[in-house]
Coordinates of C-alpha atoms in Angstrom, one line a residue:
X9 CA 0.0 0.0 0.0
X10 CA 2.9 2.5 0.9
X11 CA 4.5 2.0 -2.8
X12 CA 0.9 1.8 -4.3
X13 CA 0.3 5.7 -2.6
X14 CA 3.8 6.8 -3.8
X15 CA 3.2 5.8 -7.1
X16 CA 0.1 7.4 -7.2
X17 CA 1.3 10.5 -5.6
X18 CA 4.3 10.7 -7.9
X19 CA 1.6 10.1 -11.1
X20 CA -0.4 13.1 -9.8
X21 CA 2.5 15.3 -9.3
X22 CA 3.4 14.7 -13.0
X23 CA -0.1 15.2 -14.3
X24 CA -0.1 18.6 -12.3
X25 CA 3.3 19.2 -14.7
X26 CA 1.2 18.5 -17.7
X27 CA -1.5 20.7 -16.5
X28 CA 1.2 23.6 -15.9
X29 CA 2.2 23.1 -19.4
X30 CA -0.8 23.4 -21.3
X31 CA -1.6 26.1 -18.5
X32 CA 1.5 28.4 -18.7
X33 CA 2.1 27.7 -22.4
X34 CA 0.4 30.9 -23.4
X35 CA 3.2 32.6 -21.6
X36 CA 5.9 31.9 -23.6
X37 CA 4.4 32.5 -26.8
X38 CA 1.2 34.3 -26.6
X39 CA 3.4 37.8 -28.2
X40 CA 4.9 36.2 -30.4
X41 CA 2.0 34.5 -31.7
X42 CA -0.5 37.7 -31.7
X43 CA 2.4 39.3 -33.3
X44 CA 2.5 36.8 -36.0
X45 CA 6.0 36.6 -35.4
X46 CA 5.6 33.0 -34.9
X47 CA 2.8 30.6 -35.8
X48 CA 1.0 29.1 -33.5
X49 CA 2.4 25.1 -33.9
X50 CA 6.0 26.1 -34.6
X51 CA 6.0 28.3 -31.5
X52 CA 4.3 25.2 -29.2
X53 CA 7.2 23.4 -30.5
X54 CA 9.9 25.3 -30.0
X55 CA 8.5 26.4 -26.6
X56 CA 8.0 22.7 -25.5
X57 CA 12.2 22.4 -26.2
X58 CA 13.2 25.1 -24.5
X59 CA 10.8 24.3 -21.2
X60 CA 12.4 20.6 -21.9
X61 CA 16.2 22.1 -22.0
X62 CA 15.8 25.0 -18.9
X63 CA 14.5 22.0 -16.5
X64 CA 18.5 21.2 -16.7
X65 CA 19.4 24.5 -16.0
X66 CA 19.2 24.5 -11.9
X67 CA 17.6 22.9 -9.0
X68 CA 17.6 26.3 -6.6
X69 CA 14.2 26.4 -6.9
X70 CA 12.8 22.5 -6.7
X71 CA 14.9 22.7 -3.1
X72 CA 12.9 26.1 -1.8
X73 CA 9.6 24.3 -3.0
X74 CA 11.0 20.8 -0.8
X75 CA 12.1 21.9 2.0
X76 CA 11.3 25.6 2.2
X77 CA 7.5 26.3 2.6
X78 CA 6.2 22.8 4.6
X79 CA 8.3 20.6 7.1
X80 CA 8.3 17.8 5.0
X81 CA 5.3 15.3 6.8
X82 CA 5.9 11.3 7.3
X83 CA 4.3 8.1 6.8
X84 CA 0.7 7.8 5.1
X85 CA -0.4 10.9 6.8
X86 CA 2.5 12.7 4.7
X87 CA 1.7 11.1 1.5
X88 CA -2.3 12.3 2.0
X89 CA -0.9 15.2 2.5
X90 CA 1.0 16.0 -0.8
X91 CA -1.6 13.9 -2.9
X92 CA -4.6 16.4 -1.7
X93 CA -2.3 19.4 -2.2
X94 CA -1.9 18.2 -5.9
X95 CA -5.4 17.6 -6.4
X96 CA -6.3 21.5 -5.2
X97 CA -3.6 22.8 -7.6
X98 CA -4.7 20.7 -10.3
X99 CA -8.6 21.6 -9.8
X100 CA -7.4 25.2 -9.4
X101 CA -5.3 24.5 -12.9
X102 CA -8.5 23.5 -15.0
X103 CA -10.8 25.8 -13.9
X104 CA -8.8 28.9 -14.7
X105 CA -8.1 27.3 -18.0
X106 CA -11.8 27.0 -18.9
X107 CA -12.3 30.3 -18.1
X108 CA -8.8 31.7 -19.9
X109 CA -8.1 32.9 -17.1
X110 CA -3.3 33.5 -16.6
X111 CA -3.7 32.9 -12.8
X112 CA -0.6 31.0 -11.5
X113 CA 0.2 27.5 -11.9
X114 CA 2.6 27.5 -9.0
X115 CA 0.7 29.8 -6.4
X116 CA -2.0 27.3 -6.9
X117 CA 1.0 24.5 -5.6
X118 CA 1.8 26.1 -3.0
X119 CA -1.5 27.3 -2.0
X120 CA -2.5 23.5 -2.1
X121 CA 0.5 22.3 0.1
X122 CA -0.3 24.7 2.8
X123 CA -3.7 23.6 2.6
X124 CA -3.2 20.3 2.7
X125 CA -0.3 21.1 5.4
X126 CA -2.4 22.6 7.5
X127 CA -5.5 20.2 7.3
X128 CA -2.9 17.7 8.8
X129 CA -1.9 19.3 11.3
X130 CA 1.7 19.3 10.0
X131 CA 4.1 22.3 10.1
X132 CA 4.2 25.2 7.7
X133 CA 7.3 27.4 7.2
X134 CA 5.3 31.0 7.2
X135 CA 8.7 32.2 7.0
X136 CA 9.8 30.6 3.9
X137 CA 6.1 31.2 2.7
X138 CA 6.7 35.2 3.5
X139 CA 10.1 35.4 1.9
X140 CA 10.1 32.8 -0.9
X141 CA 6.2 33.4 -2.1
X142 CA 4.5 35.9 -0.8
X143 CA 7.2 38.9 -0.9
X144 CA 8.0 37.7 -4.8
X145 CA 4.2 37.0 -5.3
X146 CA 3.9 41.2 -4.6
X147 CA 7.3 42.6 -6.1
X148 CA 7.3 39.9 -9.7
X149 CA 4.9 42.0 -11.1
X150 CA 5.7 45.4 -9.7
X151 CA 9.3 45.0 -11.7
X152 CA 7.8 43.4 -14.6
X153 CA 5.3 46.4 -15.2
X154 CA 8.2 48.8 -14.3
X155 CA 10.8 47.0 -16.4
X156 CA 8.8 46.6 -19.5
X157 CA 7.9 50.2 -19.1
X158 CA 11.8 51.3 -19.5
X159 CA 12.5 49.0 -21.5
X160 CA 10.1 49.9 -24.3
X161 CA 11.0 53.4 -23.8
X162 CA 14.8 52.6 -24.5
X163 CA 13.7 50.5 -27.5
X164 CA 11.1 53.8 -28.8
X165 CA 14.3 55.8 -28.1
X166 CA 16.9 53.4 -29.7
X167 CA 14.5 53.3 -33.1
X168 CA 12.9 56.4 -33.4
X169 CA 14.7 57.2 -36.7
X170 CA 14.1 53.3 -38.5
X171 CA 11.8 52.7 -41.0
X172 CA 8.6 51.1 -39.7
X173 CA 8.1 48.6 -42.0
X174 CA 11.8 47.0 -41.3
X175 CA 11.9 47.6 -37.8
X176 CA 8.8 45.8 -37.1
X177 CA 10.1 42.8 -39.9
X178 CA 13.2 42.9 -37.1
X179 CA 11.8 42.8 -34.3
X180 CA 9.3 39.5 -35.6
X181 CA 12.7 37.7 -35.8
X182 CA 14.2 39.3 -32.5
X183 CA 10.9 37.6 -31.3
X184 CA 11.8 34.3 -31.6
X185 CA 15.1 34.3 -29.8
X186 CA 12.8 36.5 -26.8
X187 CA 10.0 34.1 -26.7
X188 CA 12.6 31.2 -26.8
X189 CA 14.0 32.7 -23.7
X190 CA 10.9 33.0 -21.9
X191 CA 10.1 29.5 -22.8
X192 CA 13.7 28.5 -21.2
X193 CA 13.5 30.6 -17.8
X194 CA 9.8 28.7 -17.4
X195 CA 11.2 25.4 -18.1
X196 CA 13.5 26.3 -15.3
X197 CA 11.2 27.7 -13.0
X198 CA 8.4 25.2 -13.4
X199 CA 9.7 22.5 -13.8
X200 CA 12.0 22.8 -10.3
X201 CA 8.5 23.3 -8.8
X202 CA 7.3 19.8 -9.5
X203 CA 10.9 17.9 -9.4
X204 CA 10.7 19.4 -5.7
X205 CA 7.3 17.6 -4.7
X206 CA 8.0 14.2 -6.3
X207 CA 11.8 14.6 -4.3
X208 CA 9.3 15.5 -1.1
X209 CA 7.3 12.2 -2.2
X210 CA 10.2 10.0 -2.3
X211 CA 11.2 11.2 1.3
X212 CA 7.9 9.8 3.0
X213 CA 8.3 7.0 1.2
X214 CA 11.8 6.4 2.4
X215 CA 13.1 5.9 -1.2
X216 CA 15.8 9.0 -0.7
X217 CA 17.3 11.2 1.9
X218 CA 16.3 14.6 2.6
X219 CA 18.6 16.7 1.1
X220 CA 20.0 14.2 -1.5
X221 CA 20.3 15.3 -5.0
X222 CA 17.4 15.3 -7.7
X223 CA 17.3 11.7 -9.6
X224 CA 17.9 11.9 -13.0
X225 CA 14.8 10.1 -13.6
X226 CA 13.0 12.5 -12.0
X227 CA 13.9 15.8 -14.1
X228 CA 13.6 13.9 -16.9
X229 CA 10.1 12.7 -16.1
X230 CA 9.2 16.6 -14.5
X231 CA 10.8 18.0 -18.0
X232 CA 8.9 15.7 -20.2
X233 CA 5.5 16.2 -19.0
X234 CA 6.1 19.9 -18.6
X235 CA 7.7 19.8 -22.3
X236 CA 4.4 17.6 -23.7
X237 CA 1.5 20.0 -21.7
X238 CA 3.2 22.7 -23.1
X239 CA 2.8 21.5 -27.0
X240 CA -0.6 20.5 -26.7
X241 CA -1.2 24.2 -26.1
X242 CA -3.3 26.5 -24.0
X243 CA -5.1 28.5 -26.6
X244 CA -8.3 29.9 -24.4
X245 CA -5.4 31.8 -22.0
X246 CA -3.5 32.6 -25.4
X247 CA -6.0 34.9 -26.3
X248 CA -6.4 36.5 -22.9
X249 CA -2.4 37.6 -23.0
X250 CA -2.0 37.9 -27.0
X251 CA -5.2 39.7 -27.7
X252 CA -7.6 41.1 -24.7
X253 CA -5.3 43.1 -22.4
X254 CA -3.9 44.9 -25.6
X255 CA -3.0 44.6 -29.0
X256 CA 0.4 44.1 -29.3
X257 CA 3.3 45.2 -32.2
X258 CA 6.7 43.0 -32.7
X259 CA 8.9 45.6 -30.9
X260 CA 6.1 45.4 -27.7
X261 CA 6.1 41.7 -28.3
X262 CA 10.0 41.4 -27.6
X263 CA 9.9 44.3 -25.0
X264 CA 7.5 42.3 -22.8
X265 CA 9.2 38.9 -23.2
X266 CA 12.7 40.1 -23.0
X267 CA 11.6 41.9 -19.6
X268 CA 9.9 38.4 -18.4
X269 CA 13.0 36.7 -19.0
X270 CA 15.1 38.6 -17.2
X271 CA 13.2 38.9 -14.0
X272 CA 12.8 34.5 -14.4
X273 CA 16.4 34.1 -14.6
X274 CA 17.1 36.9 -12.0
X275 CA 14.8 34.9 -9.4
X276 CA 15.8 31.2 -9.9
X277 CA 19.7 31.7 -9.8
X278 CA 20.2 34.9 -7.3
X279 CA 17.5 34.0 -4.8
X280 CA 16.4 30.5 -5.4
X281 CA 12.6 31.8 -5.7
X282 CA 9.9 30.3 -7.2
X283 CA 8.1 33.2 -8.9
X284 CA 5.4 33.3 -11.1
X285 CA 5.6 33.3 -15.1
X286 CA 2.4 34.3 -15.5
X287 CA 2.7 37.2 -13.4
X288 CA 5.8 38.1 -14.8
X289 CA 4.9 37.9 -18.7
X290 CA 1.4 39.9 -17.6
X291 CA 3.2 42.6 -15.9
X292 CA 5.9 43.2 -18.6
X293 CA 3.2 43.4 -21.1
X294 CA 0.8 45.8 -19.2
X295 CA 4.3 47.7 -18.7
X296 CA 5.2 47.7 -22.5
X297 CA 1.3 48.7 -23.2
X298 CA 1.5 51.6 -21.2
X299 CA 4.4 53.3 -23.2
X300 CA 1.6 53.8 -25.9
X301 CA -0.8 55.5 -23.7
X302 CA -2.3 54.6 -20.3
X303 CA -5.6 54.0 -21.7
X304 CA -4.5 51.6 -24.6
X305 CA -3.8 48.8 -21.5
X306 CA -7.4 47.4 -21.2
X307 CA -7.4 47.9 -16.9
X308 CA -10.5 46.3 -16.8
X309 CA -9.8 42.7 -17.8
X310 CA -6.1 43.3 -16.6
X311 CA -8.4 44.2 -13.0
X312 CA -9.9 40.8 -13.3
X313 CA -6.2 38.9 -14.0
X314 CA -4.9 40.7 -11.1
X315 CA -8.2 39.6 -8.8
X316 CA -7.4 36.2 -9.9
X317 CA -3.5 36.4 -8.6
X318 CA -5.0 36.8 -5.1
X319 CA -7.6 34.7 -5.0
X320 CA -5.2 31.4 -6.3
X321 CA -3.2 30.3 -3.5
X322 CA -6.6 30.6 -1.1
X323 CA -8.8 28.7 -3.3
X324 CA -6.3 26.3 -4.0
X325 CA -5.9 25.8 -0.4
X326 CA -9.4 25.4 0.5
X327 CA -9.7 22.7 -2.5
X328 CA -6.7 20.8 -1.4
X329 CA -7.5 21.4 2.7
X330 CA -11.2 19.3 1.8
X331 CA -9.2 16.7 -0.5
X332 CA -7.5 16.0 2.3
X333 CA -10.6 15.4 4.7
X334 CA -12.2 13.1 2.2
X335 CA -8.9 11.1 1.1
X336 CA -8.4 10.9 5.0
X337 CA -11.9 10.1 5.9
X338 CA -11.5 7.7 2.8
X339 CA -8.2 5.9 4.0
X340 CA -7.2 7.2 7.3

């Protein structure tokens, strides 16, 4: 029964991957897709190899998500734990996506660990949950908006004297090395996040050592799934990022992603922090919209995204804290 619950917990925690990828897709390509810079299959692809590639990059993050936010819990109990915190990310995952909605793949894990966590009764790291999530959760988006702000300014500045035509043919192909960065910094973000769950799963079940270095097996298997999700495509949230908040030009395209990949690579190898890419990417291009005028960023829907950001890690945790009730009621 104890190898029958890791397996299962382990087979969850690389669905939620999948989830994430067909979830967060939109934020690697979205620009360069409404900017036709890119279509829409040869930018899934490309963005499926670089998540599958940046899984390799580091493992900073997959430790913080480990051992930094929950003390990691024991025996069945620990195992309920982890699988109900899955299930409230997961639920959290699916229902956004119906409604196209960029809310956070990872706040909705961690959400759904403390949840589960504290429906346990085991111990949560508040301070690891201030300083790794909550504090990043607040200033992500503050320097994504700000940053893309400058840095389509600089870009305005840098080309005020091109052609238009063959500045924005330039910038399409600038797009594709931008969007294949951003595809690369979530690969290495995201990816961590579930590679440090399944590591957490294989320490109730006794199978490795806290502390002990990420199995091979199991980046490959984290990278895979992320790398497949993403290819299959998120194409309701595609439209939300691409198209609704505001209509975006090649040189905005690659102004927003260059910005969102900076501020990804920034967090994962200086500070280890698991930050959103969908906060990020949404930020950077609400930044870059704004250089146009104020009212050309469509507040209202970017009102509701923002509402959304908020809401995630609660409602995950209330989904994941009644998963565990029934799985416990269930098996306990």
């Amino acid at each position: 029964m104890d190898t029958f619950a890791l397996v299962v917990t382990i087979a969850v925690a690389l669905f939620f991957t999948y989830t994430n990828g067909f979830h967060d897709s939109a934020n690697a390509i979205a620009t360069s897709v409404s900017t036709r810079a890119l279509t829409p299959r040869a930018a899934l692809a490309m963005a499926a190899v670089m998540n599958l590639a940046g899984a390799f990059l580091g493992s900073g993050v997959a430790k913080t998500v480990s051992e930094g936010l929950i003390a990691t819990p024991t025996g069945d109990q620990g195992m309920m734990i982890l699988f109900a915190g899955l299930i409230g990310a997961i639920t959290w995952n699916m229902v956004t996506w119906y409604y196209g909605l960029p809310s956070s793949s990872s706040h909705a894990l961690f959400g759904g660990l403390v949840g589960a966590a504290l429906a346990g009764a085991s111990t949560v790291h508040w301070d690891g949950v201030l300083e790794k999530v909550v504090i990043p959760m607040i200033l992500s988006p503050i320097v994504g908006l700000v940053l893309g702000y400058f840095v389509m300014v600089i870009i305005l500045w840098l080309f005020r004297g091109a052609n238009p035509h063959k500045a924005k043919r330039g910038f399409r192909i600038a797009q594709t090395v931008s969007a294949a960065g951003m595809a690369l910094g979530h690969g290495l973000q995201d990816a961590q996040k579930t590679m440090g769950v399944v590591v957490m799963a294989l320490v109730i079940g006794g199978v490795e050592d806290e502390g002990d270095a990420i199995p091979v097996w199991v980046k490959i298997s984290c990278a895979a799934m992320l790398s497949l999700g993403t290819y299959a495509g998120g194409w309701r949230i595609m439209r939300t990022l691409g198209r609704r908040i505001i209509e975006l030009d090649p040189p905005q395209g690659f102004a927003a992603e260059t910005t969102a990949a900076g501020v990804m690579y920034t967090a994962s190898f200086m500070f280890q922090a698991p930050i959103s890419t969908t906060h990020v990417i949404t930020s950077a291009i609400m930044g870059v919209g704004a250089t146009k005028r104020v009212s050309a960023v469509r507040w209202g829907v970017a009102k509701n995204i923002i509402l959304g950001w908020f809401i995630t890690m609660p409602a995950a945790a209330g989904v994941a804290a009644l998963s565990y009730w029934i799985v416990n009621l269930a098996f306990g």
